[in-house]
Amino acid sequence: MLSQQEISDRLEIQDLVFHYADLVDSKQIEALRSDVFTTDAHIDYSAMGGSVGNVDETLAFLKASLTDELFPASQHLNANVQVVIDGDTGSGRVMCFNPMVMAMPDGERQTILMGLWYVDEYRRTEAGWRISRREEVKSWVFNAPDFMGL
């Protein structure tokens, strides 16, 4: 049976995971620094062709790649949030279904569908639970243009 503290921790981490998705999809990238990641977080988006690095490098990558001109719409739909708590740390695996509308060089738009998992490490901070490590693990990609290399 879960303790009240563990139930609370799990719900806070679930909210954190959903908040991450909302911030990315609404392109509030800078808010990830204070609301989602620890200051020393390591983020690995390489499975889907993205950056690997610290918070500054990750936010720079997201700001450059998730522009309205390139990706006018996206939805990071998270499910199957699996969390293990160990005191003030935790780990988790989160399923993500990610449709994205991409502006093509010819002016048309193409919808890309991606399935992935986030493999996370979490840490309780004075501000609440934060992601201290996140790695994307690719499951599948549908309808991506060849030049994306996915």
mmCIF file with all atom_site columns, N, CA, C and O in Angstrom, residues 49-85:
data_model
loop_
_atom_site.group_PDB
_atom_site.id
_atom_site.type_symbol
_atom_site.label_atom_id
_atom_site.label_alt_id
_atom_site.label_comp_id
_atom_site.label_asym_id
_atom_site.label_entity_id
_atom_site.label_seq_id
_atom_site.pdbx_PDB_ins_code
_atom_site.Cartn_x
_atom_site.Cartn_y
_atom_site.Cartn_z
_atom_site.occupancy
_atom_site.B_iso_or_equiv
_atom_site.pdbx_formal_charge
_atom_site.auth_seq_id
_atom_site.auth_comp_id
_atom_site.auth_asym_id
_atom_site.auth_atom_id
_atom_site.pdbx_PDB_model_num
ATOM 1   N N  . GLY A 1 49 ? 16.704 12.865 -33.292 1.00 0.00 ? 49 GLY A N  1
ATOM 2   C CA . GLY A 1 49 ? 17.473 13.833 -34.066 1.00 0.00 ? 49 GLY A CA 1
ATOM 3   C C  . GLY A 1 49 ? 17.760 15.140 -33.364 1.00 0.00 ? 49 GLY A C  1
ATOM 4   O O  . GLY A 1 49 ? 18.198 16.104 -34.000 1.00 0.00 ? 49 GLY A O  1
ATOM 5   N N  . GLY A 1 50 ? 17.540 15.199 -32.066 1.00 0.00 ? 50 GLY A N  1
ATOM 6   C CA . GLY A 1 50 ? 17.727 16.443 -31.325 1.00 0.00 ? 50 GLY A CA 1
ATOM 7   C C  . GLY A 1 50 ? 19.051 16.532 -30.605 1.00 0.00 ? 50 GLY A C  1
ATOM 8   O O  . GLY A 1 50 ? 19.978 15.760 -30.841 1.00 0.00 ? 50 GLY A O  1
ATOM 9   N N  . SER A 1 51 ? 19.117 17.479 -29.703 1.00 0.00 ? 51 SER A N  1
ATOM 10  C CA . SER A 1 51 ? 20.345 17.795 -28.979 1.00 0.00 ? 51 SER A CA 1
ATOM 11  C C  . SER A 1 51 ? 20.554 16.872 -27.781 1.00 0.00 ? 51 SER A C  1
ATOM 12  O O  . SER A 1 51 ? 19.645 16.177 -27.333 1.00 0.00 ? 51 SER A O  1
ATOM 13  N N  . VAL A 1 52 ? 21.770 16.911 -27.275 1.00 0.00 ? 52 VAL A N  1
ATOM 14  C CA . VAL A 1 52 ? 22.148 16.253 -26.025 1.00 0.00 ? 52 VAL A CA 1
ATOM 15  C C  . VAL A 1 52 ? 22.915 17.289 -25.228 1.00 0.00 ? 52 VAL A C  1
ATOM 16  O O  . VAL A 1 52 ? 23.864 17.882 -25.746 1.00 0.00 ? 52 VAL A O  1
ATOM 17  N N  . GLY A 1 53 ? 22.515 17.522 -23.979 1.00 0.00 ? 53 GLY A N  1
ATOM 18  C CA . GLY A 1 53 ? 23.279 18.487 -23.215 1.00 0.00 ? 53 GLY A CA 1
ATOM 19  C C  . GLY A 1 53 ? 22.590 18.935 -21.954 1.00 0.00 ? 53 GLY A C  1
ATOM 20  O O  . GLY A 1 53 ? 21.660 18.299 -21.454 1.00 0.00 ? 53 GLY A O  1
ATOM 21  N N  . ASN A 1 54 ? 23.055 20.074 -21.469 1.00 0.00 ? 54 ASN A N  1
ATOM 22  C CA . ASN A 1 54 ? 22.537 20.638 -20.225 1.00 0.00 ? 54 ASN A CA 1
ATOM 23  C C  . ASN A 1 54 ? 21.294 21.485 -20.517 1.00 0.00 ? 54 ASN A C  1
ATOM 24  O O  . ASN A 1 54 ? 20.810 21.546 -21.657 1.00 0.00 ? 54 ASN A O  1
ATOM 25  N N  . VAL A 1 55 ? 20.794 22.159 -19.522 1.00 0.00 ? 55 VAL A N  1
ATOM 26  C CA . VAL A 1 55 ? 19.564 22.938 -19.682 1.00 0.00 ? 55 VAL A CA 1
ATOM 27  C C  . VAL A 1 55 ? 19.750 24.055 -20.699 1.00 0.00 ? 55 VAL A C  1
ATOM 28  O O  . VAL A 1 55 ? 18.902 24.238 -21.583 1.00 0.00 ? 55 VAL A O  1
ATOM 29  N N  . ASP A 1 56 ? 20.854 24.802 -20.612 1.00 0.00 ? 56 ASP A N  1
ATOM 30  C CA . ASP A 1 56 ? 21.069 25.902 -21.557 1.00 0.00 ? 56 ASP A CA 1
ATOM 31  C C  . ASP A 1 56 ? 21.108 25.407 -22.997 1.00 0.00 ? 56 ASP A C  1
ATOM 32  O O  . ASP A 1 56 ? 20.471 25.987 -23.885 1.00 0.00 ? 56 ASP A O  1
ATOM 33  N N  . GLU A 1 57 ? 21.829 24.321 -23.232 1.00 0.00 ? 57 GLU A N  1
ATOM 34  C CA . GLU A 1 57 ? 21.934 23.759 -24.585 1.00 0.00 ? 57 GLU A CA 1
ATOM 35  C C  . GLU A 1 57 ? 20.576 23.247 -25.070 1.00 0.00 ? 57 GLU A C  1
ATOM 36  O O  . GLU A 1 57 ? 20.208 23.436 -26.236 1.00 0.00 ? 57 GLU A O  1
ATOM 37  N N  . THR A 1 58 ? 19.832 22.636 -24.182 1.00 0.00 ? 58 THR A N  1
ATOM 38  C CA . THR A 1 58 ? 18.531 22.093 -24.541 1.00 0.00 ? 58 THR A CA 1
ATOM 39  C C  . THR A 1 58 ? 17.540 23.196 -24.877 1.00 0.00 ? 58 THR A C  1
ATOM 40  O O  . THR A 1 58 ? 16.826 23.121 -25.883 1.00 0.00 ? 58 THR A O  1
ATOM 41  N N  . LEU A 1 59 ? 17.496 24.243 -24.060 1.00 0.00 ? 59 LEU A N  1
ATOM 42  C CA . LEU A 1 59 ? 16.568 25.333 -24.330 1.00 0.00 ? 59 LEU A CA 1
ATOM 43  C C  . LEU A 1 59 ? 16.930 26.054 -25.628 1.00 0.00 ? 59 LEU A C  1
ATOM 44  O O  . LEU A 1 59 ? 16.031 26.432 -26.398 1.00 0.00 ? 59 LEU A O  1
ATOM 45  N N  . ALA A 1 60 ? 18.222 26.207 -25.894 1.00 0.00 ? 60 ALA A N  1
ATOM 46  C CA . ALA A 1 60 ? 18.648 26.825 -27.161 1.00 0.00 ? 60 ALA A CA 1
ATOM 47  C C  . ALA A 1 60 ? 18.188 25.974 -28.340 1.00 0.00 ? 60 ALA A C  1
ATOM 48  O O  . ALA A 1 60 ? 17.688 26.500 -29.346 1.00 0.00 ? 60 ALA A O  1
ATOM 49  N N  . PHE A 1 61 ? 18.338 24.662 -28.239 1.00 0.00 ? 61 PHE A N  1
ATOM 50  C CA . PHE A 1 61 ? 17.885 23.759 -29.299 1.00 0.00 ? 61 PHE A CA 1
ATOM 51  C C  . PHE A 1 61 ? 16.376 23.877 -29.499 1.00 0.00 ? 61 PHE A C  1
ATOM 52  O O  . PHE A 1 61 ? 15.892 23.992 -30.632 1.00 0.00 ? 61 PHE A O  1
ATOM 53  N N  . LEU A 1 62 ? 15.612 23.823 -28.416 1.00 0.00 ? 62 LEU A N  1
ATOM 54  C CA . LEU A 1 62 ? 14.152 23.883 -28.532 1.00 0.00 ? 62 LEU A CA 1
ATOM 55  C C  . LEU A 1 62 ? 13.683 25.214 -29.115 1.00 0.00 ? 62 LEU A C  1
ATOM 56  O O  . LEU A 1 62 ? 12.791 25.246 -29.972 1.00 0.00 ? 62 LEU A O  1
ATOM 57  N N  . LYS A 1 63 ? 14.287 26.313 -28.677 1.00 0.00 ? 63 LYS A N  1
ATOM 58  C CA . LYS A 1 63 ? 13.907 27.630 -29.212 1.00 0.00 ? 63 LYS A CA 1
ATOM 59  C C  . LYS A 1 63 ? 14.192 27.722 -30.712 1.00 0.00 ? 63 LYS A C  1
ATOM 60  O O  . LYS A 1 63 ? 13.404 28.293 -31.465 1.00 0.00 ? 63 LYS A O  1
ATOM 61  N N  . ALA A 1 64 ? 15.306 27.149 -31.142 1.00 0.00 ? 64 ALA A N  1
ATOM 62  C CA . ALA A 1 64 ? 15.680 27.208 -32.556 1.00 0.00 ? 64 ALA A CA 1
ATOM 63  C C  . ALA A 1 64 ? 14.848 26.272 -33.420 1.00 0.00 ? 64 ALA A C  1
ATOM 64  O O  . ALA A 1 64 ? 14.561 26.585 -34.580 1.00 0.00 ? 64 ALA A O  1
ATOM 65  N N  . SER A 1 65 ? 14.443 25.144 -32.875 1.00 0.00 ? 65 SER A N  1
ATOM 66  C CA . SER A 1 65 ? 13.773 24.137 -33.708 1.00 0.00 ? 65 SER A CA 1
ATOM 67  C C  . SER A 1 65 ? 12.249 24.180 -33.633 1.00 0.00 ? 65 SER A C  1
ATOM 68  O O  . SER A 1 65 ? 11.580 23.766 -34.584 1.00 0.00 ? 65 SER A O  1
ATOM 69  N N  . LEU A 1 66 ? 11.682 24.660 -32.559 1.00 0.00 ? 66 LEU A N  1
ATOM 70  C CA . LEU A 1 66 ? 10.227 24.645 -32.411 1.00 0.00 ? 66 LEU A CA 1
ATOM 71  C C  . LEU A 1 66 ? 9.598  25.998 -32.735 1.00 0.00 ? 66 LEU A C  1
ATOM 72  O O  . LEU A 1 66 ? 8.669  26.442 -32.062 1.00 0.00 ? 66 LEU A O  1
ATOM 73  N N  . THR A 1 67 ? 10.081 26.626 -33.779 1.00 0.00 ? 67 THR A N  1
ATOM 74  C CA . THR A 1 67 ? 9.524  27.913 -34.177 1.00 0.00 ? 67 THR A CA 1
ATOM 75  C C  . THR A 1 67 ? 8.174  27.714 -34.862 1.00 0.00 ? 67 THR A C  1
ATOM 76  O O  . THR A 1 67 ? 7.892  26.646 -35.409 1.00 0.00 ? 67 THR A O  1
ATOM 77  N N  . ASP A 1 68 ? 7.344  28.750 -34.856 1.00 0.00 ? 68 ASP A N  1
ATOM 78  C CA . ASP A 1 68 ? 6.060  28.693 -35.552 1.00 0.00 ? 68 ASP A CA 1
ATOM 79  C C  . ASP A 1 68 ? 6.255  28.504 -37.051 1.00 0.00 ? 68 ASP A C  1
ATOM 80  O O  . ASP A 1 68 ? 5.413  27.913 -37.716 1.00 0.00 ? 68 ASP A O  1
ATOM 81  N N  . GLU A 1 69 ? 7.372  29.014 -37.572 1.00 0.00 ? 69 GLU A N  1
ATOM 82  C CA . GLU A 1 69 ? 7.631  28.885 -39.000 1.00 0.00 ? 69 GLU A CA 1
ATOM 83  C C  . GLU A 1 69 ? 7.905  27.431 -39.394 1.00 0.00 ? 69 GLU A C  1
ATOM 84  O O  . GLU A 1 69 ? 7.525  26.989 -40.467 1.00 0.00 ? 69 GLU A O  1
ATOM 85  N N  . LEU A 1 70 ? 8.579  26.686 -38.553 1.00 0.00 ? 70 LEU A N  1
ATOM 86  C CA . LEU A 1 70 ? 8.918  25.304 -38.872 1.00 0.00 ? 70 LEU A CA 1
ATOM 87  C C  . LEU A 1 70 ? 7.853  24.315 -38.378 1.00 0.00 ? 70 LEU A C  1
ATOM 88  O O  . LEU A 1 70 ? 7.425  23.429 -39.109 1.00 0.00 ? 70 LEU A O  1
ATOM 89  N N  . PHE A 1 71 ? 7.442  24.474 -37.122 1.00 0.00 ? 71 PHE A N  1
ATOM 90  C CA . PHE A 1 71 ? 6.425  23.598 -36.533 1.00 0.00 ? 71 PHE A CA 1
ATOM 91  C C  . PHE A 1 71 ? 5.292  24.461 -35.978 1.00 0.00 ? 71 PHE A C  1
ATOM 92  O O  . PHE A 1 71 ? 5.299  24.816 -34.797 1.00 0.00 ? 71 PHE A O  1
ATOM 93  N N  . PRO A 1 72 ? 4.307  24.790 -36.812 1.00 0.00 ? 72 PRO A N  1
ATOM 94  C CA . PRO A 1 72 ? 3.224  25.651 -36.340 1.00 0.00 ? 72 PRO A CA 1
ATOM 95  C C  . PRO A 1 72 ? 2.321  25.006 -35.295 1.00 0.00 ? 72 PRO A C  1
ATOM 96  O O  . PRO A 1 72 ? 1.606  25.721 -34.591 1.00 0.00 ? 72 PRO A O  1
ATOM 97  N N  . ALA A 1 73 ? 2.340  23.681 -35.178 1.00 0.00 ? 73 ALA A N  1
ATOM 98  C CA . ALA A 1 73 ? 1.493  23.029 -34.174 1.00 0.00 ? 73 ALA A CA 1
ATOM 99  C C  . ALA A 1 73 ? 2.108  21.706 -33.753 1.00 0.00 ? 73 ALA A C  1
ATOM 100 O O  . ALA A 1 73 ? 2.724  21.005 -34.558 1.00 0.00 ? 73 ALA A O  1
ATOM 101 N N  . SER A 1 74 ? 1.939  21.385 -32.478 1.00 0.00 ? 74 SER A N  1
ATOM 102 C CA . SER A 1 74 ? 2.380  20.090 -31.962 1.00 0.00 ? 74 SER A CA 1
ATOM 103 C C  . SER A 1 74 ? 1.552  19.744 -30.734 1.00 0.00 ? 74 SER A C  1
ATOM 104 O O  . SER A 1 74 ? 0.968  20.624 -30.095 1.00 0.00 ? 74 SER A O  1
ATOM 105 N N  . GLN A 1 75 ? 1.507  18.455 -30.440 1.00 0.00 ? 75 GLN A N  1
ATOM 106 C CA . GLN A 1 75 ? 0.887  17.979 -29.205 1.00 0.00 ? 75 GLN A CA 1
ATOM 107 C C  . GLN A 1 75 ? 1.731  16.840 -28.664 1.00 0.00 ? 75 GLN A C  1
ATOM 108 O O  . GLN A 1 75 ? 1.937  15.834 -29.354 1.00 0.00 ? 75 GLN A O  1
ATOM 109 N N  . HIS A 1 76 ? 2.230  17.013 -27.467 1.00 0.00 ? 76 HIS A N  1
ATOM 110 C CA . HIS A 1 76 ? 2.950  15.950 -26.776 1.00 0.00 ? 76 HIS A CA 1
ATOM 111 C C  . HIS A 1 76 ? 1.942  15.306 -25.816 1.00 0.00 ? 76 HIS A C  1
ATOM 112 O O  . HIS A 1 76 ? 1.654  15.854 -24.763 1.00 0.00 ? 76 HIS A O  1
ATOM 113 N N  . LEU A 1 77 ? 1.381  14.181 -26.229 1.00 0.00 ? 77 LEU A N  1
ATOM 114 C CA . LEU A 1 77 ? 0.352  13.507 -25.452 1.00 0.00 ? 77 LEU A CA 1
ATOM 115 C C  . LEU A 1 77 ? 1.008  12.414 -24.619 1.00 0.00 ? 77 LEU A C  1
ATOM 116 O O  . LEU A 1 77 ? 1.478  11.412 -25.154 1.00 0.00 ? 77 LEU A O  1
ATOM 117 N N  . ASN A 1 78 ? 1.056  12.611 -23.314 1.00 0.00 ? 78 ASN A N  1
ATOM 118 C CA . ASN A 1 78 ? 1.735  11.681 -22.426 1.00 0.00 ? 78 ASN A CA 1
ATOM 119 C C  . ASN A 1 78 ? 0.750  10.711 -21.780 1.00 0.00 ? 78 ASN A C  1
ATOM 120 O O  . ASN A 1 78 ? -0.366 11.078 -21.433 1.00 0.00 ? 78 ASN A O  1
ATOM 121 N N  . ALA A 1 79 ? 1.199  9.469  -21.613 1.00 0.00 ? 79 ALA A N  1
ATOM 122 C CA . ALA A 1 79 ? 0.368  8.435  -20.997 1.00 0.00 ? 79 ALA A CA 1
ATOM 123 C C  . ALA A 1 79 ? 1.286  7.415  -20.328 1.00 0.00 ? 79 ALA A C  1
ATOM 124 O O  . ALA A 1 79 ? 2.509  7.482  -20.458 1.00 0.00 ? 79 ALA A O  1
ATOM 125 N N  . ASN A 1 80 ? 0.669  6.459  -19.640 1.00 0.00 ? 80 ASN A N  1
ATOM 126 C CA . ASN A 1 80 ? 1.421  5.375  -18.990 1.00 0.00 ? 80 ASN A CA 1
ATOM 127 C C  . ASN A 1 80 ? 2.596  5.916  -18.186 1.00 0.00 ? 80 ASN A C  1
ATOM 128 O O  . ASN A 1 80 ? 3.727  5.471  -18.335 1.00 0.00 ? 80 ASN A O  1
ATOM 129 N N  . VAL A 1 81 ? 2.323  6.878  -17.341 1.00 0.00 ? 81 VAL A N  1
ATOM 130 C CA . VAL A 1 81 ? 3.357  7.466  -16.488 1.00 0.00 ? 81 VAL A CA 1
ATOM 131 C C  . VAL A 1 81 ? 3.676  6.456  -15.390 1.00 0.00 ? 81 VAL A C  1
ATOM 132 O O  . VAL A 1 81 ? 2.858  6.201  -14.507 1.00 0.00 ? 81 VAL A O  1
ATOM 133 N N  . GLN A 1 82 ? 4.858  5.865  -15.477 1.00 0.00 ? 82 GLN A N  1
ATOM 134 C CA . GLN A 1 82 ? 5.301  4.869  -14.509 1.00 0.00 ? 82 GLN A CA 1
ATOM 135 C C  . GLN A 1 82 ? 6.405  5.495  -13.660 1.00 0.00 ? 82 GLN A C  1
ATOM 136 O O  . GLN A 1 82 ? 7.430  5.911  -14.200 1.00 0.00 ? 82 GLN A O  1
ATOM 137 N N  . VAL A 1 83 ? 6.213  5.549  -12.369 1.00 0.00 ? 83 VAL A N  1
ATOM 138 C CA . VAL A 1 83 ? 7.146  6.251  -11.482 1.00 0.00 ? 83 VAL A CA 1
ATOM 139 C C  . VAL A 1 83 ? 7.534  5.355  -10.319 1.00 0.00 ? 83 VAL A C  1
ATOM 140 O O  . VAL A 1 83 ? 6.689  4.665  -9.746  1.00 0.00 ? 83 VAL A O  1
ATOM 141 N N  . VAL A 1 84 ? 8.809  5.383  -9.979  1.00 0.00 ? 84 VAL A N  1
ATOM 142 C CA . VAL A 1 84 ? 9.316  4.724  -8.784  1.00 0.00 ? 84 VAL A CA 1
ATOM 143 C C  . VAL A 1 84 ? 9.960  5.814  -7.925  1.00 0.00 ? 84 VAL A C  1
ATOM 144 O O  . VAL A 1 84 ? 10.827 6.551  -8.394  1.00 0.00 ? 84 VAL A O  1
ATOM 145 N N  . ILE A 1 85 ? 9.534  5.908  -6.677  1.00 0.00 ? 85 ILE A N  1
ATOM 146 C CA . ILE A 1 85 ? 10.033 6.923  -5.746  1.00 0.00 ? 85 ILE A CA 1
ATOM 147 C C  . ILE A 1 85 ? 10.984 6.276  -4.761  1.00 0.00 ? 85 ILE A C  1
ATOM 148 O O  . ILE A 1 85 ? 10.714 5.194  -4.238  1.00 0.00 ? 85 ILE A O  1
#
